Amino acid sequence: MRTSDFNHAASVSIMYFRRISLRKRLVPFVVLLAVFGMGDLSTVAQDTESGRSLIGSTFSTDDPTIRVLPLGSFHFAGAPDFNDPAAPSQQAEIRAVVDSLLQFQPTKVAIEREVEEATYVDSLYQDYRAGQGSLRVNEAYQIGFRVAKRQAHEQVYPIDYKRAWPMDSVLTWAQKYKPSFVRYAKRWRKQITAVTDSLHRHEPLREILLHLNSDPFLRRIQAIRMRTLEVGAGSNHIGVEPPASVARRNMRIFANLLANSEPGDRVLIVYGTGH
């Protein structure tokens, strides 16, 4: 997400456009990059290949396009103690973010919980809808559940797929055969931690989310994935495994999203930054 998308009220951008097969129909799948400060969503977006208008002045009920608004977030449960999402001030900021997201008018909310947890997640959501209990400190619930309830959704959609993370084995191998990568990884982690800590200390939630969805921050994440590919190149190629694991997971997530989407849907996705 570019900062300009948030600063200009009527901006709607396209991350990418593809035609995909969904339930035996070819439908356009559009990712919209505009959340905070969104104004008139009637702004016309163009097909990047043909220049055809994808978004007209109104959204018709028979529009086959699936529109997706991805919100990358830090994991609330891992937030520093000095910026606890459960604190009253942070709760107010979360509600403000939810108000902004509602301008997208999502028809569905997808969250970072595994598909196998659907029954459990639904029980939590139904309790929340009924005013029973409190929301757990998790972005999926604090943001996703709130948006879904405000939109009167009957359910939310867990679309995650998790698998073992093979980075430890890469670092163990690199410690012996490519120590320069270990040093790089430590510097990278230190820099990321410094950036995120500074954000939590000095910026409101809106600005934190803006930064986590910005091109420079996402390039930082991609940088270590690409650097990892060098580990074991020409021998065991052990460094391929973490980026490959990320790609496989993301494709499974995307497949789960498709399985829960219909032509005309407007899906808000609340996920960890970097997917």
Short mmCIF file of C-alpha atoms in Angstrom, two decimals:
data_model
loop_
_atom_site.label_atom_id
_atom_site.label_comp_id
_atom_site.label_asym_id
_atom_site.label_seq_id
_atom_site.Cartn_x
_atom_site.Cartn_y
_atom_site.Cartn_z
CA MET A 1 0.00 0.00 0.00
CA ARG A 2 1.31 3.40 -0.91
CA THR A 3 0.98 6.28 1.48
CA SER A 4 -0.64 8.35 -1.25
CA ASP A 5 -3.50 5.85 -1.37
CA PHE A 6 -4.39 6.87 2.16
CA ASN A 7 -3.76 10.57 1.84
CA HIS A 8 -6.01 11.13 -1.17
CA ALA A 9 -9.60 10.47 -0.32
CA ALA A 10 -10.82 9.18 -3.65
CA SER A 11 -7.90 6.98 -4.63
CA VAL A 12 -8.38 3.38 -5.62
CA SER A 13 -5.36 1.53 -6.99
CA ILE A 14 -4.88 -1.91 -8.45
CA MET A 15 -2.08 -4.11 -7.20
CA TYR A 16 -2.70 -6.59 -9.95
CA PHE A 17 -5.42 -7.85 -12.23
CA ARG A 18 -5.97 -11.37 -13.41
CA ARG A 19 -8.82 -13.40 -14.78
CA ILE A 20 -9.30 -16.50 -12.72
CA SER A 21 -11.57 -19.50 -12.91
CA LEU A 22 -14.01 -19.43 -10.01
CA ARG A 23 -16.82 -21.96 -9.83
CA LYS A 24 -16.66 -22.49 -13.58
CA ARG A 25 -16.83 -18.79 -14.37
CA LEU A 26 -14.13 -16.42 -15.56
CA VAL A 27 -14.21 -13.45 -13.26
CA PRO A 28 -11.88 -10.50 -12.78
CA PHE A 29 -10.04 -10.53 -9.45
CA VAL A 30 -8.95 -7.08 -8.35
CA VAL A 31 -6.90 -6.10 -5.35
CA LEU A 32 -7.73 -2.58 -4.22
CA LEU A 33 -5.18 -0.59 -2.30
CA ALA A 34 -7.02 2.13 -0.45
CA VAL A 35 -8.15 2.02 3.14
CA PHE A 36 -7.71 4.93 5.49
CA GLY A 37 -9.30 8.17 4.42
CA MET A 38 -11.11 6.47 1.55
CA GLY A 39 -13.76 8.67 0.10
CA ASP A 40 -15.65 8.04 -3.11
CA LEU A 41 -15.00 4.49 -4.27
CA SER A 42 -16.53 5.37 -7.62
CA THR A 43 -13.09 6.38 -8.86
CA VAL A 44 -12.48 4.51 -12.06
CA ALA A 45 -9.75 1.86 -12.00
CA GLN A 46 -8.35 0.61 -15.26
CA ASP A 47 -7.47 -2.88 -16.46
CA THR A 48 -3.68 -2.76 -16.64
CA GLU A 49 -3.64 -4.68 -19.92
CA SER A 50 -6.45 -3.30 -22.01
CA GLY A 51 -7.45 -0.07 -20.32
CA ARG A 52 -11.01 -1.28 -19.89
CA SER A 53 -12.88 0.24 -16.99
CA LEU A 54 -13.13 -2.24 -14.14
CA ILE A 55 -14.87 -0.01 -11.66
CA GLY A 56 -17.64 2.21 -12.88
CA SER A 57 -19.43 5.06 -11.18
CA THR A 58 -21.53 2.53 -9.26
CA PHE A 59 -21.18 -1.11 -8.23
CA SER A 60 -23.95 -3.15 -9.80
CA THR A 61 -25.32 -6.15 -7.96
CA ASP A 62 -24.47 -8.45 -10.87
CA ASP A 63 -20.86 -7.24 -11.12
CA PRO A 64 -18.74 -10.43 -11.46
CA THR A 65 -15.57 -8.80 -10.14
CA ILE A 66 -14.22 -9.96 -6.79
CA ARG A 67 -12.65 -7.01 -5.01
CA VAL A 68 -10.17 -7.67 -2.26
CA LEU A 69 -8.74 -5.26 0.29
CA PRO A 70 -5.72 -6.80 2.07
CA LEU A 71 -4.70 -5.27 5.39
CA GLY A 72 -1.26 -6.38 6.57
CA SER A 73 -0.83 -6.05 10.32
CA PHE A 74 1.63 -6.80 13.09
CA HIS A 75 0.44 -9.59 15.36
CA PHE A 76 -1.38 -7.88 18.21
CA ALA A 77 -0.49 -10.63 20.68
CA GLY A 78 3.20 -9.85 20.11
CA ALA A 79 2.89 -6.08 20.52
CA PRO A 80 5.28 -4.50 23.05
CA ASP A 81 3.91 -4.01 26.56
CA PHE A 82 4.16 -0.23 26.25
CA ASN A 83 1.72 -0.31 23.32
CA ASP A 84 -0.79 -2.93 24.46
CA PRO A 85 -3.70 -3.23 21.98
CA ALA A 86 -6.01 -3.93 24.93
CA ALA A 87 -5.29 -0.53 26.51
CA PRO A 88 -8.16 2.00 26.27
CA SER A 89 -6.16 4.39 24.07
CA GLN A 90 -5.28 1.60 21.65
CA GLN A 91 -8.86 0.35 21.59
CA ALA A 92 -9.93 3.80 20.45
CA GLU A 93 -7.35 3.68 17.65
CA ILE A 94 -8.53 0.22 16.61
CA ARG A 95 -12.11 1.47 16.40
CA ALA A 96 -10.95 4.37 14.23
CA VAL A 97 -9.20 1.95 11.86
CA VAL A 98 -12.36 -0.16 11.73
CA ASP A 99 -14.38 2.93 10.83
CA SER A 100 -12.04 3.56 7.91
CA LEU A 101 -12.18 -0.04 6.71
CA LEU A 102 -15.98 0.06 6.70
CA GLN A 103 -15.82 2.53 3.81
CA PHE A 104 -14.77 -0.43 1.65
CA GLN A 105 -18.16 -2.00 2.49
CA PRO A 106 -16.88 -5.58 2.58
CA THR A 107 -19.35 -8.38 2.04
CA LYS A 108 -16.94 -10.87 3.64
CA VAL A 109 -14.02 -10.77 6.07
CA ALA A 110 -11.19 -13.32 5.76
CA ILE A 111 -8.74 -13.78 8.62
CA GLU A 112 -5.45 -15.47 9.46
CA ARG A 113 -6.77 -18.54 11.18
CA GLU A 114 -6.51 -22.05 9.78
CA VAL A 115 -9.41 -23.47 7.80
CA GLU A 116 -9.57 -26.41 10.20
CA GLU A 117 -10.42 -23.96 13.00
CA ALA A 118 -13.56 -22.71 11.24
CA THR A 119 -15.99 -24.17 13.78
CA TYR A 120 -14.04 -22.75 16.71
CA VAL A 121 -13.63 -19.35 15.06
CA ASP A 122 -17.34 -19.26 14.27
CA SER A 123 -18.20 -19.97 17.91
CA LEU A 124 -16.04 -17.03 18.98
CA TYR A 125 -17.63 -14.77 16.40
CA GLN A 126 -21.18 -15.77 17.30
CA ASP A 127 -20.44 -15.08 20.98
CA TYR A 128 -19.08 -11.67 20.01
CA ARG A 129 -22.14 -10.91 17.88
CA ALA A 130 -24.33 -11.80 20.84
CA GLY A 131 -22.39 -9.49 23.14
CA GLN A 132 -20.92 -12.31 25.18
CA GLY A 133 -17.33 -12.12 26.37
CA SER A 134 -14.60 -9.83 25.09
CA LEU A 135 -12.42 -9.86 22.01
CA ARG A 136 -9.08 -11.57 22.33
CA VAL A 137 -5.91 -9.60 21.64
CA ASN A 138 -5.52 -10.72 18.05
CA GLU A 139 -5.83 -8.58 14.94
CA ALA A 140 -8.18 -11.13 13.37
CA TYR A 141 -10.64 -10.55 16.18
CA GLN A 142 -9.96 -6.94 17.14
CA ILE A 143 -10.24 -5.74 13.55
CA GLY A 144 -11.79 -8.58 11.55
CA PHE A 145 -14.61 -9.44 13.95
CA ARG A 146 -15.44 -5.79 14.51
CA VAL A 147 -15.73 -5.06 10.80
CA ALA A 148 -17.79 -8.20 10.20
CA LYS A 149 -20.21 -7.38 13.01
CA ARG A 150 -20.61 -3.77 11.90
CA GLN A 151 -21.44 -5.08 8.43
CA ALA A 152 -23.93 -7.58 9.91
CA HIS A 153 -22.04 -10.57 8.50
CA GLU A 154 -23.24 -13.95 9.70
CA GLN A 155 -19.73 -15.41 9.69
CA VAL A 156 -16.05 -14.73 9.10
CA TYR A 157 -13.76 -16.84 6.93
CA PRO A 158 -10.53 -18.40 8.22
CA ILE A 159 -8.29 -19.00 5.19
CA ASP A 160 -4.87 -19.73 6.65
CA TYR A 161 -2.62 -22.72 6.08
CA LYS A 162 0.39 -23.27 8.30
CA ARG A 163 3.37 -25.55 7.84
CA ALA A 164 6.70 -26.08 9.57
CA TRP A 165 9.06 -23.12 9.13
CA PRO A 166 12.44 -24.41 7.87
CA MET A 167 14.55 -21.35 8.69
CA ASP A 168 16.20 -22.90 11.75
CA SER A 169 17.79 -25.63 9.66
CA VAL A 170 19.06 -23.01 7.21
CA LEU A 171 20.70 -21.00 9.99
CA THR A 172 22.24 -24.13 11.50
CA TRP A 173 23.78 -25.08 8.15
CA ALA A 174 24.87 -21.51 7.41
CA GLN A 175 26.55 -21.19 10.80
CA LYS A 176 29.09 -23.73 9.60
CA TYR A 177 29.23 -23.18 5.85
CA LYS A 178 28.04 -19.59 5.20
CA PRO A 179 28.47 -17.48 8.34
CA SER A 180 28.10 -14.28 6.33
CA PHE A 181 24.41 -15.09 5.93
CA VAL A 182 23.99 -15.58 9.67
CA ARG A 183 25.50 -12.14 10.25
CA TYR A 184 23.20 -10.66 7.61
CA ALA A 185 20.13 -12.30 9.14
CA LYS A 186 21.01 -10.94 12.58
CA ARG A 187 21.47 -7.42 11.20
CA TRP A 188 18.21 -7.70 9.31
CA ARG A 189 16.32 -8.79 12.41
CA LYS A 190 17.89 -6.01 14.47
CA GLN A 191 16.92 -3.39 11.89
CA ILE A 192 13.33 -4.64 11.56
CA THR A 193 12.96 -4.73 15.33
CA ALA A 194 14.29 -1.17 15.63
CA VAL A 195 11.83 0.07 13.01
CA THR A 196 8.80 -1.63 14.52
CA ASP A 197 9.72 -0.62 18.08
CA SER A 198 10.05 2.99 16.97
CA LEU A 199 6.67 2.84 15.27
CA HIS A 200 5.01 1.46 18.38
CA ARG A 201 6.64 4.12 20.56
CA HIS A 202 5.91 7.14 18.42
CA GLU A 203 3.06 6.47 15.98
CA PRO A 204 -0.67 5.77 16.25
CA LEU A 205 -2.04 2.49 14.95
CA ARG A 206 -3.09 4.01 11.64
CA GLU A 207 0.48 5.10 10.88
CA ILE A 208 1.90 1.77 12.01
CA LEU A 209 -0.36 -0.07 9.59
CA LEU A 210 0.47 2.38 6.83
CA HIS A 211 4.17 1.69 7.27
CA LEU A 212 3.74 -2.09 7.46
CA ASN A 213 1.87 -1.98 4.15
CA SER A 214 4.30 0.39 2.44
CA ASP A 215 6.53 -0.65 -0.45
CA PRO A 216 9.79 0.05 1.45
CA PHE A 217 8.81 -2.17 4.37
CA LEU A 218 7.59 -4.99 2.14
CA ARG A 219 10.85 -4.78 0.19
CA ARG A 220 12.72 -5.32 3.47
CA ILE A 221 10.80 -8.54 3.99
CA GLN A 222 11.39 -9.67 0.44
CA ALA A 223 15.10 -8.86 0.72
CA ILE A 224 15.85 -11.54 3.29
CA ARG A 225 13.80 -14.09 1.38
CA MET A 226 15.87 -13.48 -1.71
CA ARG A 227 19.12 -13.48 0.25
CA THR A 228 18.18 -16.82 1.80
CA LEU A 229 18.15 -18.37 -1.68
CA GLU A 230 21.94 -18.01 -1.78
CA VAL A 231 22.46 -20.35 1.16
CA GLY A 232 23.57 -23.73 -0.13
CA ALA A 233 23.44 -22.62 -3.77
CA GLY A 234 25.45 -25.06 -5.85
CA SER A 235 25.33 -27.74 -3.16
CA ASN A 236 22.28 -28.71 -1.11
CA HIS A 237 20.19 -25.59 -1.91
CA ILE A 238 18.89 -25.56 1.64
CA GLY A 239 18.19 -21.84 1.37
CA VAL A 240 15.45 -22.48 -1.16
CA GLU A 241 13.22 -24.08 1.45
CA PRO A 242 12.07 -21.01 3.45
CA PRO A 243 11.02 -18.92 0.41
CA ALA A 244 9.44 -22.00 -1.15
CA SER A 245 7.55 -22.63 2.08
CA VAL A 246 6.25 -19.06 2.04
CA ALA A 247 5.15 -19.41 -1.59
CA ARG A 248 3.37 -22.70 -0.95
CA ARG A 249 1.62 -21.28 2.07
CA ASN A 250 0.52 -18.15 0.23
CA MET A 251 -0.85 -20.19 -2.66
CA ARG A 252 -2.84 -22.33 -0.24
CA ILE A 253 -4.14 -19.17 1.40
CA PHE A 254 -5.13 -17.80 -2.00
CA ALA A 255 -6.86 -21.07 -2.90
CA ASN A 256 -8.79 -20.94 0.38
CA LEU A 257 -9.78 -17.38 -0.41
CA LEU A 258 -11.12 -18.43 -3.80
CA ALA A 259 -13.05 -21.31 -2.25
CA ASN A 260 -14.89 -18.82 -0.05
CA SER A 261 -15.46 -16.10 -2.65
CA GLU A 262 -18.23 -15.50 -5.15
CA PRO A 263 -18.52 -13.12 -8.10
CA GLY A 264 -19.40 -9.68 -6.78
CA ASP A 265 -17.83 -10.19 -3.34
CA ARG A 266 -15.85 -7.47 -1.61
CA VAL A 267 -13.45 -9.23 0.73
CA LEU A 268 -11.45 -7.61 3.51
CA ILE A 269 -8.42 -9.74 4.41
CA VAL A 270 -6.82 -9.19 7.82
CA TYR A 271 -3.41 -10.87 7.85
CA GLY A 272 0.14 -10.61 9.06
CA THR A 273 2.26 -8.27 6.96
CA GLY A 274 4.24 -9.90 4.18
CA HIS A 275 1.85 -12.49 2.78
#
